[in-house]
PDB file of C-alpha atoms in Angstrom:
ATOM      1  CA  MET Q   1      13.787  29.801  21.029  1.00 62.00           C
ATOM      2  CA  THR Q   2      10.327  28.269  20.382  1.00 76.00           C
ATOM      3  CA  ALA Q   3       9.152  25.555  18.772  1.00 69.00           C
ATOM      4  CA  GLU Q   4       8.290  27.595  15.646  1.00 77.00           C
ATOM      5  CA  ASP Q   5      11.167  29.708  15.477  1.00 79.00           C
ATOM      6  CA  LYS Q   6      13.281  26.447  14.996  1.00 82.00           C
ATOM      7  CA  PRO Q   7      13.839  24.791  11.513  1.00 77.00           C
ATOM      8  CA  PHE Q   8      12.263  22.121  10.091  1.00 76.00           C
ATOM      9  CA  LEU Q   9      14.932  21.252   8.419  1.00 80.00           C
ATOM     10  CA  GLN Q  10      18.389  21.549   9.451  1.00 85.00           C
ATOM     11  CA  VAL Q  11      21.852  21.086   6.729  1.00 86.00           C
ATOM     12  CA  VAL Q  12      24.484  20.182   9.054  1.00 89.00           C
ATOM     13  CA  ARG Q  13      27.580  19.569   6.729  1.00 91.00           C
ATOM     14  CA  GLY Q  14      28.226  20.079   3.550  1.00 92.00           C
ATOM     15  CA  ASP Q  15      26.572  23.004   1.359  1.00 92.00           C
ATOM     16  CA  PRO Q  16      23.646  20.772  -0.612  1.00 93.00           C
ATOM     17  CA  SER Q  17      22.087  22.398  -3.927  1.00 93.00           C
ATOM     18  CA  PRO Q  18      18.469  23.922  -3.790  1.00 92.00           C
ATOM     19  CA  GLU Q  19      17.931  20.700  -6.379  1.00 95.00           C
ATOM     20  CA  GLU Q  20      18.868  18.358  -2.987  1.00 93.00           C
ATOM     21  CA  VAL Q  21      17.118  19.779  -0.819  1.00 91.00           C
ATOM     22  CA  ALA Q  22      13.371  19.891  -2.220  1.00 93.00           C
ATOM     23  CA  ALA Q  23      14.249  16.101  -3.475  1.00 94.00           C
ATOM     24  CA  LEU Q  24      14.913  15.231   0.616  1.00 92.00           C
ATOM     25  CA  VAL Q  25      11.718  17.666   2.046  1.00 91.00           C
ATOM     26  CA  ALA Q  26      10.110  15.712  -1.362  1.00 93.00           C
ATOM     27  CA  VAL Q  27      11.758  12.213   0.142  1.00 93.00           C
ATOM     28  CA  LEU Q  28      10.268  13.110   3.696  1.00 92.00           C
ATOM     29  CA  THR Q  29       7.124  14.331   3.263  1.00 92.00           C
ATOM     30  CA  ALA Q  30       6.063  10.898   0.741  1.00 92.00           C
ATOM     31  CA  ARG Q  31       7.204   8.939   3.390  1.00 92.00           C
ATOM     32  CA  ALA Q  32       5.434  11.172   6.457  1.00 90.00           C
ATOM     33  CA  ARG Q  33       1.591  10.617   4.311  1.00 89.00           C
ATOM     34  CA  ALA Q  34       2.893   7.300   4.228  1.00 86.00           C
ATOM     35  CA  ALA Q  35       2.876   6.623   7.342  1.00 86.00           C
ATOM     36  CA  ALA Q  36       0.082   8.837   7.645  1.00 85.00           C
ATOM     37  CA  ALA Q  37      -2.882   7.011   5.805  1.00 80.00           C
ATOM     38  CA  ALA Q  38      -0.645   3.848   6.984  1.00 78.00           C
ATOM     39  CA  ARG Q  39      -2.008   4.637  10.844  1.00 78.00           C
ATOM     40  CA  ASP Q  40      -5.594   5.920   9.803  1.00 74.00           C
ATOM     41  CA  GLY Q  41      -6.006   2.463   8.173  1.00 70.00           C
ATOM     42  CA  GLY Q  42      -5.406   3.800   4.412  1.00 58.00           C
ATOM     43  CA  GLU Q  43      -7.864   2.645   1.483  1.00 63.00           C
ATOM     44  CA  PRO Q  44     -11.508   0.540   2.837  1.00 65.00           C
ATOM     45  CA  ARG Q  45     -10.855  -2.646   2.716  1.00 68.00           C
ATOM     46  CA  THR Q  46     -13.556  -3.982  -0.024  1.00 70.00           C
ATOM     47  CA  SER Q  47     -15.312  -7.442   2.196  1.00 78.00           C
ATOM     48  CA  ARG Q  48     -14.481 -10.650  -0.393  1.00 75.00           C
ATOM     49  CA  TRP Q  49     -18.016 -11.154  -0.864  1.00 78.00           C
ATOM     50  CA  ALA Q  50     -18.302  -7.506  -2.751  1.00 79.00           C
ATOM     51  CA  ASP Q  51     -14.397  -7.583  -4.516  1.00 77.00           C
ATOM     52  CA  ARG Q  52     -14.931  -8.414  -7.960  1.00 76.00           C
ATOM     53  CA  THR Q  53     -11.635  -9.768  -8.729  1.00 72.00           C
ATOM     54  CA  ARG Q  54     -12.553 -13.138  -6.947  1.00 70.00           C
ATOM     55  CA  LEU Q  55     -14.874 -13.299 -10.828  1.00 73.00           C
ATOM     56  CA  VAL Q  56     -11.752 -12.998 -12.673  1.00 71.00           C
ATOM     57  CA  ARG Q  57     -10.246 -16.198 -13.962  1.00 63.00           C
ATOM     58  CA  ALA Q  58      -7.713 -17.842 -11.949  1.00 59.00           C
ATOM     59  CA  THR Q  59      -4.273 -18.557 -13.525  1.00 57.00           C
ATOM     60  CA  ALA Q  60      -1.545 -21.142 -13.515  1.00 52.00           C
ATOM     61  CA  ALA Q  61       0.188 -19.112 -11.061  1.00 52.00           C
ATOM     62  CA  GLY Q  62      -2.517 -18.385  -9.086  1.00 55.00           C
ATOM     63  CA  GLY Q  63      -4.092 -22.181  -9.004  1.00 60.00           C
ATOM     64  CA  LEU Q  64      -6.886 -23.420 -11.544  1.00 61.00           C
ATOM     65  CA  ARG Q  65      -9.956 -24.548 -10.889  1.00 63.00           C
ATOM     66  CA  PRO Q  66     -11.251 -27.573  -9.758  1.00 63.00           C
ATOM     67  CA  ARG Q  67     -12.437 -29.047 -13.388  1.00 69.00           C
ATOM     68  CA  GLY Q  68     -14.502 -32.943 -14.056  1.00 75.00           C
ATOM     69  CA  PRO Q  69     -15.581 -34.982 -11.155  1.00 81.00           C
ATOM     70  CA  GLY Q  70     -16.394 -34.010  -8.314  1.00 75.00           C
ATOM     71  CA  ALA Q  71     -15.607 -30.554  -9.073  1.00 76.00           C
ATOM     72  CA  TRP Q  72     -18.650 -28.716  -7.860  1.00 74.00           C
ATOM     73  CA  ARG Q  73     -18.439 -30.406  -4.036  1.00 74.00           C
ATOM     74  CA  ALA Q  74     -14.643 -29.084  -4.236  1.00 71.00           C
ATOM     75  CA  SER Q  75     -15.251 -25.228  -5.518  1.00 68.00           C
ATOM     76  CA  GLY Q  76     -16.858 -25.058  -2.020  1.00 72.00           C
ATOM     77  CA  LEU Q  77     -13.257 -26.421  -0.614  1.00 65.00           C
ATOM     78  CA  PRO Q  78     -11.496 -23.522   0.700  1.00 64.00           C
ATOM     79  CA  ARG Q  79      -8.129 -22.909  -2.032  1.00 59.00           C
TER      80      ARG Q  79
END
């Protein structure tokens, strides 16, 4: 039996419905695509300079930007 003759998926026990087999194939396909995307690097990363989200005002949870005297100096410090 060659690799082409072997089934990709084989039910060993039980009697799954066609819907259950289709759901299993969909999950396995999604996981394989996610693994391939992670292996290939996924989406190209945007540099911090080109990232437009840094222009959005910070929320209280994300930390407020410095205000008041000396704020210009503190704005250049890492958070």
